[in-house]
XYZ file of C-alpha atoms in Angstrom:
754
model
C -118.975 -103.185 -12.391
C -115.866 -101.547 -13.820
C -116.258 -98.546 -11.506
C -116.609 -100.843 -8.464
C -113.383 -102.655 -9.381
C -111.505 -99.354 -9.835
C -112.667 -98.150 -6.424
C -111.534 -101.411 -4.811
C -108.126 -101.181 -6.568
C -107.595 -97.614 -5.365
C -108.515 -98.593 -1.846
C -106.077 -101.508 -1.952
C -103.258 -99.241 -3.259
C -103.915 -96.659 -0.534
C -103.873 -99.380 2.110
C -100.508 -100.705 0.882
C -98.931 -97.250 0.555
C -99.992 -96.396 4.094
C -97.520 -99.020 5.277
C -94.656 -96.956 3.714
C -95.254 -93.377 4.845
C -93.284 -90.674 2.994
C -90.881 -88.629 5.118
C -92.402 -85.505 6.526
C -90.422 -82.341 7.161
C -90.948 -81.261 10.737
C -90.223 -77.734 11.949
C -86.538 -77.227 12.824
C -85.579 -76.423 16.406
C -84.146 -72.932 16.761
C -80.618 -74.248 17.380
C -80.498 -76.081 14.061
C -81.866 -73.026 12.287
C -79.074 -70.953 13.768
C -76.484 -73.537 12.739
C -77.761 -73.371 9.147
C -77.585 -69.580 9.159
C -74.063 -69.595 10.648
C -72.671 -72.046 8.128
C -74.529 -70.479 5.188
C -73.345 -66.927 5.862
C -69.654 -67.772 6.189
C -69.764 -70.142 3.192
C -71.484 -67.629 0.912
C -69.110 -64.873 1.991
C -66.025 -66.966 1.207
C -67.520 -68.224 -2.055
C -68.309 -64.747 -3.348
C -64.838 -63.498 -2.387
C -63.132 -66.427 -4.117
C -65.459 -66.167 -7.111
C -64.355 -62.574 -7.558
C -60.781 -63.827 -7.906
C -61.863 -66.410 -10.480
C -64.448 -64.347 -12.362
C -64.105 -60.690 -11.370
C -61.934 -59.847 -14.368
C -64.786 -60.936 -16.666
C -67.185 -58.230 -15.536
C -69.965 -57.956 -12.957
C -72.554 -59.928 -14.942
C -70.374 -62.993 -15.510
C -69.218 -62.778 -11.893
C -72.740 -63.003 -10.448
C -74.100 -65.460 -13.026
C -71.103 -67.810 -12.697
C -71.093 -67.665 -8.903
C -74.812 -68.220 -8.490
C -74.879 -71.071 -11.012
C -71.980 -72.763 -9.218
C -73.724 -72.467 -5.859
C -77.034 -73.730 -7.250
C -75.306 -76.696 -8.895
C -73.615 -77.704 -5.654
C -76.850 -77.186 -3.719
C -78.680 -79.422 -6.158
C -76.144 -82.243 -5.957
C -75.793 -82.116 -2.192
C -79.556 -81.803 -1.814
C -79.907 -85.221 -3.421
C -77.339 -86.648 -1.007
C -79.024 -84.971 1.957
C -82.350 -86.424 0.886
C -80.860 -89.894 1.011
C -79.245 -89.270 4.380
C -82.559 -87.974 5.709
C -83.742 -91.543 6.021
C -81.166 -92.069 8.748
C -82.997 -89.369 10.758
C -79.870 -88.623 12.794
C -80.051 -84.916 12.110
C -82.348 -82.632 10.114
C -81.980 -83.180 6.383
C -81.955 -79.430 5.760
C -78.880 -79.035 7.964
C -77.200 -82.052 6.331
C -77.956 -80.551 2.943
C -76.446 -77.179 3.826
C -73.481 -78.866 5.523
C -72.655 -81.028 2.495
C -73.065 -78.095 0.134
C -70.786 -76.005 2.358
C -68.086 -78.688 2.421
C -68.124 -78.902 -1.384
C -68.165 -75.147 -1.955
C -65.508 -74.419 0.652
C -63.223 -77.160 -0.630
C -63.547 -75.769 -4.155
C -62.651 -72.361 -2.724
C -59.563 -73.523 -0.804
C -58.384 -76.373 -3.075
C -55.560 -77.297 -0.714
C -54.045 -80.649 0.306
C -56.994 -82.931 1.067
C -56.323 -84.037 4.707
C -55.148 -80.587 5.740
C -57.962 -78.728 4.001
C -60.712 -81.010 5.293
C -59.470 -80.664 8.865
C -59.618 -76.866 8.594
C -63.056 -76.961 6.954
C -64.469 -79.270 9.614
C -63.179 -76.922 12.334
C -64.808 -73.982 10.557
C -68.138 -75.709 9.984
C -68.357 -77.170 13.487
C -67.536 -73.871 15.188
C -69.933 -71.803 13.049
C -72.660 -74.433 13.456
C -72.274 -74.315 17.208
C -72.110 -70.523 17.312
C -75.134 -70.173 15.050
C -77.130 -72.674 17.087
C -76.376 -71.027 20.446
C -76.916 -67.457 19.223
C -80.175 -68.331 17.474
C -81.517 -69.991 20.618
C -80.623 -66.902 22.651
C -82.338 -64.623 20.116
C -85.486 -66.768 20.126
C -85.610 -66.780 23.933
C -85.021 -70.506 24.320
C -82.963 -69.954 27.488
C -85.379 -67.600 29.308
C -86.855 -70.330 31.470
C -83.728 -72.471 31.577
C -81.737 -73.144 34.719
C -78.941 -70.748 35.535
C -76.210 -73.300 34.906
C -77.665 -73.921 31.434
C -77.495 -70.198 30.660
C -73.915 -70.030 31.950
C -72.931 -73.079 29.913
C -74.521 -71.630 26.760
C -72.851 -68.248 27.302
C -69.507 -69.915 27.938
C -69.974 -71.995 24.809
C -70.591 -68.839 22.754
C -67.533 -67.110 24.222
C -65.253 -70.120 23.691
C -66.529 -70.612 20.161
C -65.977 -66.944 19.295
C -62.446 -67.120 20.706
C -61.767 -70.274 18.666
C -63.166 -68.663 15.487
C -61.033 -65.557 16.053
C -57.932 -67.707 16.593
C -58.700 -69.705 13.451
C -59.292 -66.491 11.530
C -55.988 -65.059 12.729
C -54.213 -68.285 11.760
C -55.787 -68.233 8.292
C -55.113 -64.574 7.542
C -51.510 -64.616 8.777
C -48.628 -65.312 6.405
C -47.219 -67.910 8.790
C -45.445 -68.065 12.108
C -41.743 -68.483 11.370
C -39.203 -66.649 9.264
C -37.001 -68.401 6.729
C -33.867 -69.758 8.416
C -30.783 -70.220 6.238
C -28.255 -72.223 8.301
C -25.749 -72.829 5.485
C -25.827 -69.964 2.976
C -23.716 -70.258 -0.156
C -21.447 -67.469 1.028
C -20.429 -69.454 4.143
C -20.024 -72.765 2.290
C -17.915 -71.490 -0.599
C -15.072 -69.758 1.221
C -12.105 -70.568 -1.044
C -9.972 -67.657 -2.232
C -9.886 -68.807 -5.866
C -13.422 -67.614 -6.632
C -12.267 -64.178 -7.656
C -13.287 -63.352 -11.210
C -12.938 -60.383 -13.502
C -16.281 -60.855 -15.268
C -19.107 -58.448 -14.528
C -22.205 -59.230 -12.511
C -24.585 -60.717 -15.111
C -27.574 -59.171 -13.339
C -26.291 -55.647 -13.916
C -27.744 -53.772 -16.938
C -25.580 -53.893 -20.056
C -24.451 -51.108 -22.383
C -27.402 -51.092 -24.807
C -30.354 -48.682 -24.622
C -33.574 -50.718 -24.475
C -36.574 -50.325 -26.764
C -39.898 -52.158 -26.676
C -42.582 -53.113 -29.187
C -45.594 -55.432 -29.252
C -47.005 -57.735 -31.879
C -50.476 -59.225 -32.201
C -52.830 -61.100 -34.511
C -56.134 -60.195 -32.873
C -56.427 -56.542 -31.770
C -59.790 -57.088 -30.054
C -58.516 -59.887 -27.798
C -55.420 -58.127 -26.420
C -55.913 -54.400 -26.771
C -52.901 -53.847 -24.513
C -50.720 -55.474 -27.196
C -52.285 -53.483 -30.044
C -50.309 -50.374 -29.181
C -49.431 -47.710 -31.778
C -46.715 -49.064 -34.064
C -47.258 -52.689 -33.111
C -46.440 -55.427 -35.616
C -49.228 -57.496 -37.150
C -48.996 -61.292 -37.286
C -51.086 -63.992 -38.930
C -53.198 -66.375 -36.874
C -52.368 -70.099 -36.919
C -54.576 -73.178 -36.886
C -53.938 -75.107 -33.668
C -57.071 -77.234 -33.705
C -55.006 -80.427 -34.115
C -53.062 -79.680 -30.929
C -55.833 -78.913 -28.455
C -59.185 -80.524 -27.746
C -62.481 -79.612 -26.125
C -62.329 -75.901 -26.996
C -65.832 -74.840 -25.958
C -68.072 -72.214 -27.522
C -67.882 -70.412 -24.184
C -64.115 -70.054 -24.595
C -64.605 -68.812 -28.149
C -67.053 -66.182 -26.907
C -64.609 -65.055 -24.223
C -61.531 -64.673 -26.438
C -63.161 -63.948 -29.767
C -61.553 -66.835 -31.666
C -61.431 -70.598 -31.789
C -58.502 -73.036 -31.956
C -58.375 -72.668 -35.737
C -57.332 -69.005 -35.373
C -54.844 -68.860 -32.500
C -53.027 -65.509 -32.369
C -49.283 -64.976 -32.304
C -48.935 -62.241 -29.682
C -45.941 -60.997 -27.754
C -44.102 -58.126 -26.110
C -40.527 -57.513 -27.224
C -37.648 -55.804 -25.464
C -34.664 -55.305 -27.731
C -31.337 -53.439 -27.795
C -30.883 -50.330 -29.854
C -28.107 -51.212 -32.282
C -27.251 -52.926 -35.535
C -27.092 -56.506 -34.292
C -27.550 -59.254 -35.082
C -28.621 -60.196 -31.560
C -29.447 -63.650 -30.109
C -33.189 -64.315 -29.829
C -34.793 -65.365 -26.526
C -38.480 -66.333 -26.209
C -40.158 -66.898 -22.849
C -43.585 -68.425 -22.252
C -45.632 -68.466 -19.058
C -47.468 -71.418 -17.548
C -51.004 -72.072 -16.372
C -52.779 -69.235 -14.553
C -56.156 -67.525 -14.846
C -56.671 -66.958 -18.572
C -58.172 -63.526 -18.037
C -55.313 -62.326 -15.815
C -52.507 -62.080 -18.348
C -49.237 -63.689 -17.270
C -46.859 -62.600 -20.044
C -46.148 -59.099 -18.608
C -44.632 -60.764 -15.528
C -41.233 -61.255 -17.208
C -40.588 -57.607 -18.052
C -37.727 -57.557 -15.541
C -35.912 -60.217 -17.581
C -36.773 -58.510 -20.860
C -35.280 -55.185 -19.817
C -32.143 -56.779 -18.347
C -31.402 -59.094 -21.264
C -32.160 -56.472 -23.915
C -29.644 -54.144 -22.254
C -27.088 -56.954 -22.495
C -27.596 -57.518 -26.212
C -30.490 -59.983 -26.610
C -33.843 -59.691 -28.350
C -36.321 -60.902 -25.748
C -40.000 -61.694 -26.446
C -42.575 -62.641 -23.815
C -45.188 -64.810 -25.527
C -48.941 -64.643 -24.895
C -50.508 -68.080 -24.488
C -53.070 -67.012 -21.889
C -55.914 -68.289 -24.060
C -54.682 -71.835 -23.312
C -54.877 -71.292 -19.548
C -57.606 -72.268 -17.117
C -60.791 -70.201 -17.348
C -63.206 -71.301 -14.588
C -66.232 -69.733 -16.298
C -65.485 -71.239 -19.698
C -64.327 -74.587 -18.303
C -67.357 -75.023 -15.994
C -64.772 -74.669 -13.255
C -62.790 -77.879 -13.945
C -65.482 -80.096 -15.437
C -65.120 -79.122 -19.092
C -61.613 -77.775 -19.625
C -59.198 -77.926 -22.517
C -57.563 -81.231 -23.378
C -54.027 -81.714 -24.634
C -53.233 -78.003 -24.516
C -49.613 -78.627 -23.449
C -48.907 -79.771 -27.000
C -50.181 -76.464 -28.342
C -47.988 -74.522 -25.916
C -44.834 -76.005 -27.431
C -46.004 -75.911 -31.040
C -46.936 -72.219 -30.795
C -43.366 -71.333 -29.826
C -42.145 -72.775 -33.120
C -44.787 -70.794 -34.994
C -43.479 -67.652 -33.284
C -39.963 -68.561 -34.453
C -41.259 -68.829 -38.028
C -42.563 -65.272 -37.685
C -39.225 -64.050 -36.367
C -37.407 -65.764 -39.226
C -39.689 -63.982 -41.682
C -39.167 -60.582 -40.013
C -35.417 -61.039 -40.044
C -35.544 -61.543 -43.817
C -38.065 -58.776 -44.617
C -36.745 -55.368 -45.634
C -38.630 -52.563 -43.949
C -39.300 -54.625 -40.815
C -37.701 -53.122 -37.675
C -35.979 -56.483 -37.067
C -34.594 -56.873 -40.576
C -31.115 -58.451 -40.322
C -31.079 -57.835 -36.546
C -31.984 -61.334 -35.340
C -29.256 -63.941 -34.933
C -31.306 -67.002 -35.888
C -28.265 -69.215 -35.248
C -28.411 -68.466 -31.530
C -31.896 -69.033 -30.107
C -32.979 -69.772 -26.533
C -36.416 -70.823 -25.306
C -37.470 -70.181 -21.718
C -40.586 -71.383 -19.941
C -42.159 -71.118 -16.505
C -44.283 -73.897 -14.959
C -46.136 -75.582 -17.854
C -44.078 -73.300 -20.063
C -41.003 -75.142 -18.757
C -42.407 -78.289 -20.305
C -43.595 -76.446 -23.420
C -40.010 -75.523 -24.341
C -38.941 -79.177 -24.269
C -41.955 -80.040 -26.443
C -40.899 -77.308 -28.861
C -37.327 -78.627 -28.898
C -38.605 -82.140 -29.600
C -41.004 -81.013 -32.359
C -38.167 -78.932 -33.829
C -36.303 -82.145 -34.696
C -39.321 -84.179 -35.864
C -40.633 -84.603 -39.393
C -44.266 -85.229 -38.399
C -46.652 -84.612 -35.515
C -46.549 -87.746 -33.262
C -50.322 -87.700 -32.643
C -51.212 -87.264 -36.335
C -48.502 -88.132 -38.851
C -50.461 -86.489 -41.661
C -49.319 -83.160 -40.178
C -45.778 -82.509 -41.366
C -43.113 -80.614 -39.428
C -40.270 -78.740 -41.070
C -38.905 -76.379 -38.444
C -35.242 -77.216 -37.705
C -34.406 -73.919 -36.017
C -31.011 -73.598 -34.385
C -32.298 -73.709 -30.796
C -29.170 -73.677 -28.675
C -30.489 -73.376 -25.133
C -33.495 -74.124 -22.919
C -34.320 -72.585 -19.534
C -37.004 -74.273 -17.430
C -38.273 -72.254 -14.461
C -40.168 -74.405 -11.937
C -41.197 -76.546 -14.887
C -43.671 -79.393 -15.049
C -42.731 -82.707 -16.648
C -44.473 -85.431 -18.661
C -47.935 -83.893 -18.616
C -47.517 -84.466 -22.328
C -45.497 -87.353 -23.774
C -45.129 -87.320 -27.593
C -46.254 -90.708 -28.865
C -46.509 -91.866 -25.244
C -42.746 -91.479 -24.684
C -40.942 -89.096 -22.276
C -39.039 -86.378 -24.114
C -35.334 -87.124 -24.543
C -33.181 -84.125 -25.480
C -29.856 -84.350 -27.278
C -27.114 -81.800 -27.930
C -28.837 -78.773 -26.461
C -27.929 -76.655 -23.425
C -30.379 -77.036 -20.543
C -30.898 -75.080 -17.310
C -33.583 -75.805 -14.732
C -34.387 -73.565 -11.742
C -36.620 -74.682 -8.905
C -37.462 -73.611 -5.358
C -37.668 -75.720 -2.216
C -40.889 -73.909 -1.229
C -42.746 -74.280 -4.516
C -46.403 -74.599 -3.480
C -47.615 -75.416 -6.992
C -45.099 -77.748 -8.654
C -44.160 -79.296 -5.325
C -41.508 -81.733 -6.549
C -38.357 -80.844 -8.521
C -39.598 -82.180 -11.853
C -36.953 -80.330 -13.853
C -34.386 -82.827 -12.519
C -36.127 -85.543 -14.545
C -35.558 -83.690 -17.809
C -31.979 -82.951 -16.726
C -31.285 -86.692 -16.665
C -33.109 -87.160 -19.982
C -30.774 -84.693 -21.698
C -27.737 -86.236 -23.400
C -24.724 -85.101 -25.421
C -22.663 -86.450 -28.242
C -19.142 -87.044 -26.952
C -16.839 -84.016 -27.179
C -19.680 -81.627 -28.028
C -19.506 -78.375 -26.095
C -23.047 -78.458 -24.654
C -23.833 -78.579 -20.956
C -26.794 -79.135 -18.675
C -27.274 -77.766 -15.198
C -29.845 -77.106 -12.519
C -30.009 -74.937 -9.420
C -32.302 -75.746 -6.496
C -32.940 -72.577 -4.472
C -33.825 -72.802 -0.805
C -36.827 -70.625 0.055
C -37.891 -69.886 -3.525
C -41.551 -70.406 -4.349
C -43.353 -70.901 -7.660
C -44.877 -67.518 -8.377
C -42.164 -64.971 -7.617
C -40.317 -65.760 -10.848
C -43.268 -63.945 -12.462
C -44.166 -60.512 -11.067
C -47.848 -60.940 -11.994
C -48.111 -64.200 -10.060
C -46.134 -62.909 -7.090
C -45.740 -64.302 -3.595
C -48.786 -66.565 -3.536
C -48.851 -69.883 -5.383
C -52.474 -70.904 -4.848
C -55.639 -69.305 -6.179
C -57.241 -66.641 -3.991
C -58.426 -67.958 -0.640
C -56.427 -71.155 -1.120
C -53.345 -69.120 -0.228
C -54.621 -68.854 3.349
C -53.543 -72.457 3.919
C -49.972 -72.023 2.724
C -46.851 -70.961 4.546
C -45.938 -67.667 2.897
C -43.689 -66.462 5.735
C -40.843 -68.912 5.074
C -40.103 -67.962 1.476
C -37.500 -65.643 0.015
C -38.387 -61.972 -0.445
C -39.522 -61.410 -4.019
C -36.632 -59.127 -4.944
C -34.128 -61.788 -3.851
C -35.811 -64.508 -5.882
C -35.803 -62.243 -8.939
C -32.138 -61.455 -8.282
C -31.294 -65.181 -8.271
C -33.208 -65.684 -11.521
C -31.455 -62.748 -13.195
C -27.982 -63.915 -12.178
C -28.472 -67.541 -13.194
C -30.424 -66.988 -16.415
C -28.160 -64.194 -17.619
C -25.049 -66.272 -16.824
C -26.473 -69.262 -18.687
C -27.299 -67.238 -21.801
C -23.891 -65.552 -21.769
C -22.249 -68.975 -21.639
C -24.433 -70.706 -24.242
C -25.501 -68.016 -26.729
C -22.381 -65.851 -26.539
C -19.850 -68.609 -25.739
C -18.486 -66.737 -22.723
C -16.965 -69.616 -20.737
C -16.269 -67.355 -17.761
C -19.982 -67.627 -16.979
C -20.012 -71.396 -17.531
C -17.835 -71.608 -14.401
C -20.798 -70.332 -12.365
C -22.566 -73.642 -13.010
C -19.463 -75.809 -12.706
C -18.992 -74.303 -9.250
C -21.673 -71.976 -7.864
C -19.020 -70.360 -5.686
C -18.129 -68.153 -8.650
C -21.547 -66.526 -8.327
C -21.610 -66.103 -4.548
C -21.038 -62.345 -4.700
C -23.986 -61.877 -7.058
C -26.526 -64.313 -5.612
C -28.792 -63.580 -2.613
C -27.812 -65.152 0.690
C -29.574 -68.489 0.843
C -28.745 -72.167 0.273
C -28.348 -73.661 -3.183
C -27.851 -77.146 -4.567
C -26.527 -77.174 -8.113
C -25.612 -79.891 -10.574
C -23.638 -79.788 -13.800
C -22.631 -82.105 -16.628
C -21.300 -81.580 -20.137
C -20.225 -83.316 -23.323
C -16.568 -83.239 -22.292
C -17.111 -85.802 -19.529
C -16.287 -89.506 -19.816
C -18.729 -91.397 -17.557
C -17.214 -93.969 -15.219
C -20.411 -94.869 -13.355
C -23.818 -93.290 -13.967
C -25.748 -96.358 -12.707
C -28.025 -96.547 -15.725
C -26.285 -99.438 -17.505
C -27.678 -102.452 -15.570
C -28.814 -103.639 -12.139
C -25.463 -105.121 -11.084
C -23.943 -103.010 -8.250
C -20.489 -104.280 -9.186
C -20.295 -103.017 -12.775
C -19.332 -99.617 -14.118
C -20.699 -97.727 -17.087
C -17.160 -97.704 -18.487
C -16.444 -101.187 -19.908
C -13.767 -103.134 -18.051
C -14.120 -101.402 -14.690
C -15.839 -102.537 -11.515
C -17.140 -101.213 -8.178
C -16.266 -102.377 -4.683
C -17.530 -101.592 -1.203
C -16.237 -102.423 2.263
C -17.767 -102.069 5.776
C -20.838 -100.255 4.432
C -24.115 -100.557 6.325
C -26.047 -100.457 3.047
C -25.020 -100.607 -0.619
C -27.457 -100.977 -3.498
C -28.387 -99.490 -6.859
C -31.977 -98.388 -7.391
C -34.246 -95.783 -8.900
C -34.315 -92.439 -7.096
C -37.712 -91.631 -5.639
C -38.617 -87.959 -5.745
C -41.412 -86.557 -3.614
C -44.151 -86.360 -6.230
C -42.867 -87.795 -9.506
C -42.267 -91.134 -11.162
C -38.890 -92.768 -10.680
C -36.849 -91.515 -13.618
C -33.169 -92.167 -12.946
C -30.879 -94.451 -10.956
C -28.129 -93.980 -8.377
C -26.120 -95.967 -5.844
C -27.443 -95.875 -2.255
C -24.702 -95.870 0.390
C -25.075 -95.867 4.178
C -22.371 -96.070 6.818
C -21.998 -96.052 10.584
C -18.486 -95.679 12.005
C -19.675 -95.924 15.608
C -20.201 -99.689 15.533
C -17.206 -101.087 13.640
C -13.427 -101.005 13.494
C -13.009 -100.710 9.724
C -13.521 -97.431 7.886
C -16.298 -97.777 5.275
C -15.160 -97.189 1.707
C -16.657 -97.252 -1.786
C -14.279 -97.669 -4.736
C -14.263 -97.324 -8.512
C -11.677 -99.623 -10.085
C -10.723 -98.430 -13.573
C -9.895 -100.828 -16.416
C -6.264 -101.854 -16.837
C -6.205 -100.166 -20.218
C -6.776 -96.861 -18.457
C -8.689 -93.810 -19.679
C -7.831 -90.299 -20.789
C -6.659 -88.581 -17.576
C -4.047 -85.845 -17.350
C -2.962 -83.121 -14.968
C -5.644 -80.856 -16.517
C -8.470 -83.374 -15.984
C -11.175 -83.058 -13.347
C -12.765 -85.818 -11.283
C -16.513 -85.126 -11.148
C -19.428 -86.770 -9.362
C -22.708 -85.810 -7.748
C -24.064 -86.721 -4.310
C -27.469 -86.279 -2.692
C -28.062 -86.397 1.033
C -30.650 -89.075 1.743
C -30.955 -88.749 5.502
C -34.653 -87.898 5.706
C -35.180 -88.966 9.322
C -37.324 -86.561 11.386
C -34.399 -85.603 13.605
C -32.235 -84.680 10.592
C -33.383 -81.085 10.201
C -32.053 -78.631 7.597
C -30.033 -76.800 10.244
C -28.114 -79.897 11.318
C -25.123 -81.843 10.074
C -23.046 -81.123 7.009
C -21.555 -84.296 5.539
C -17.847 -84.619 4.808
C -15.746 -87.533 3.542
C -12.372 -88.181 1.920
C -11.749 -88.563 -1.815
C -8.633 -90.473 -2.837
C -7.056 -91.461 -6.146
C -4.380 -94.123 -6.591
C -2.156 -94.825 -9.580
C -0.917 -98.251 -10.665
C 2.327 -97.741 -8.736
C 0.464 -97.380 -5.428
C 0.828 -93.601 -5.119
C -2.234 -92.315 -3.248
C -3.513 -88.762 -2.827
C -6.284 -87.710 -0.443
C -8.506 -84.622 -0.430
C -11.489 -83.838 1.816
C -14.869 -83.339 0.167
C -15.154 -80.046 2.045
C -12.226 -78.633 0.044
C -14.822 -78.173 -2.694
C -17.888 -77.998 -0.465
C -19.446 -80.123 2.269
C -22.584 -82.001 1.323
C -25.620 -79.975 2.361
C -28.525 -81.577 4.256
C -31.784 -82.273 2.484
C -33.747 -79.044 2.156
C -37.124 -79.126 3.872
C -39.844 -76.997 2.362
C -42.693 -76.541 4.842
C -45.495 -75.592 2.469
C -48.474 -75.542 4.821
C -48.643 -73.238 7.829
C -47.194 -74.471 11.071
C -48.039 -76.327 13.270
C -49.855 -78.411 10.654
C -47.040 -78.227 8.122
C -46.466 -81.980 8.319
C -49.466 -82.359 5.990
C -47.534 -80.601 3.224
C -43.758 -80.818 3.577
C -41.346 -81.411 0.701
C -38.019 -83.093 1.400
C -36.387 -84.909 -1.493
C -32.849 -85.911 -2.545
C -31.324 -83.270 -4.839
C -27.908 -84.098 -6.300
C -25.034 -81.675 -5.695
C -22.105 -81.753 -8.137
C -18.462 -81.882 -7.039
C -15.338 -81.322 -9.139
C -11.737 -82.012 -8.056
C -8.872 -80.902 -10.292
C -6.087 -83.435 -10.779
C -3.643 -80.635 -10.053
C -4.938 -80.498 -6.488
C -4.372 -84.228 -6.034
C -0.848 -83.792 -7.459
C -0.131 -81.006 -4.973
C -1.171 -83.335 -2.147
C 1.151 -86.073 -3.471
C 3.776 -85.003 -5.994
C 4.502 -88.650 -6.916
C 0.997 -89.212 -8.287
C 0.868 -89.941 -12.038
C -2.588 -88.879 -13.308
C -2.279 -90.812 -16.579
C -1.889 -94.056 -14.589
C -4.707 -93.665 -12.043
C -6.487 -96.994 -11.534
C -8.583 -96.498 -8.375
C -10.898 -93.779 -7.057
C -12.072 -94.176 -3.468
C -14.763 -92.490 -1.378
C -13.745 -92.966 2.257
C -16.403 -92.275 4.904
C -14.056 -91.214 7.699
C -15.113 -87.608 8.383
C -18.791 -87.860 9.343
C -19.556 -90.774 11.732
C -22.916 -91.721 10.244
C -24.582 -90.941 6.960
C -26.910 -91.968 4.164
C -26.237 -90.665 0.649
C -26.949 -91.280 -3.009
C -24.164 -91.014 -5.582
C -24.365 -90.595 -9.338
C -22.441 -89.567 -12.468
C -18.864 -90.318 -11.460
C -16.685 -89.280 -14.406
C -13.574 -87.594 -15.758
C -13.975 -84.210 -17.412
C -11.424 -82.976 -19.925
C -12.349 -79.382 -20.696
C -11.372 -78.067 -24.092
C -8.616 -75.533 -23.634
């Protein structure tokens, strides 16, 4: 009886299951087979080429294992999706599977801007699918019995597809299709005769013979740093500063986070010293392609000019696709470790300077220290400066800090910002010199993030510190480092970017040498002749390459009249007792400044005018308090302006903005000077990052503030009756350029110490 019931149950189950037949895989038509082959071949070729960039430096075994595992993983995931889509029965599931896997693998290879990259990938996959399908059908004889017009159509389709693929291939492999145009180079903007200076070009080698030495903690990890005569250092425990350090990473580098090495290459002058100490640290790059040698050009230059220069190895904190399972299991919080390690290096230098028998005994001027960083290194130096003043680690107060080195200066090169915020707060710097360099064609850190830290750097009144930045038209991210070079993306991803419209590498290096060397001369050696380069970039026009620059400058000798950070009232000034007025303006408001790809960090006044539709001349005025402020014939009126005309027709080669600056004393004596006496306001720089004609997918155009400085002596020459000590009104009169849209910030009076 039991057996009879079981047989009946099985029969019932089979009957019910027959109503839901499982999908059956039917043989693919020859066209679809060809499409699969076409897409598969090109995808695998590109993947293996790109994988060699990611993994080739690890050796042939890791290269093949890592590449094959990545492909199999993507095939597995997309196979599941294709299986689901098979139920739609709109196309063969095997083709859908290969297509989805190809999209994933190719996107991981290119890693470009999403809309732009997907459009290119879809063109590639469609054209190779079509070509594969048509060729496979021809090979299998599918067109032998077809009508003549069908054969002609298929042949034409093959020819057109091949032409399209060749055109796409040419577009991808080219550097771009336009050269960099520089409509307003610095040398044509700064034409005044008073830029002559007797100081030497800071990018020329100095008088000191240069020597070099390496130091290392782990000779097996960096054999290139374990050269004969190298200095040995102790490892440091950084496990509290970085998370998710995998066993794979430990196997690759030979150590874990509890034994981080202190490694570096030093260029130093031959002489008695003591010499100022400069450390530089790289940013994120492939961990197995060492980045620290890329600053040798700076090391040799600065050592010849009397600095000890060390390029720090933090490559073990960089991305390692094999160890990080591409991006799925990477390090966490490593930006904290980048900054902390710099301070541990300084502890080593302090010890060497005090140790008899060490080659650097009594040769290091520990009272004059500069930290420099590139990319994430540009943020690491601000972290180091913040930790240097703290008593405990913000993320774990049981870890005590006691550094307090005399760090005088920071140089951020294309730096990131706020990837790490100590205790959840943005880093505020106080009483330290700060320089930020950035390029308009940076294809990695696309927005000028260093400007944020510029505005978060403050000075005690009458302290002799200054902050400055220089925005360089045509500069990219990588050419500040000779290892990184002209391309900012990884491997094949560079095929999407516009590498034709960037500065030649030697010119970008020249700009870096001039600006960094000038900054260090001014801040570590107190040579104020080089400070003038940042107060007015015209003083460097004979040394800098011919391109456009926007620079900004502020120091502790400036009394702020209006910085627009005090409140939301457009009528009030930062200086108590003053007020702001506007007349006949098309727009007037105070608001946060929106950069291209960063949070709103600082405020400004937004002013727009149009003289073509009214009878009154638009004007914006700062009314000073009746009690007056400290102004004399040696004072300087300073302010910064950013062009905000981002309309499509306002191209970089178009209008320069001019206006009139006037000051008026309490007796009614007025003096006028044109803005162009210092410099006209440059247009917004447009960085076309993706190749034309699709560059609109990736174009950077953001307001960068340009500083202006007018000596009171010049106003007095224009009106000899003017009494500087009794000035009560400063006016910005928009009478030179008919229409415009600007941002204004940091109006103040500077009284330089004589």
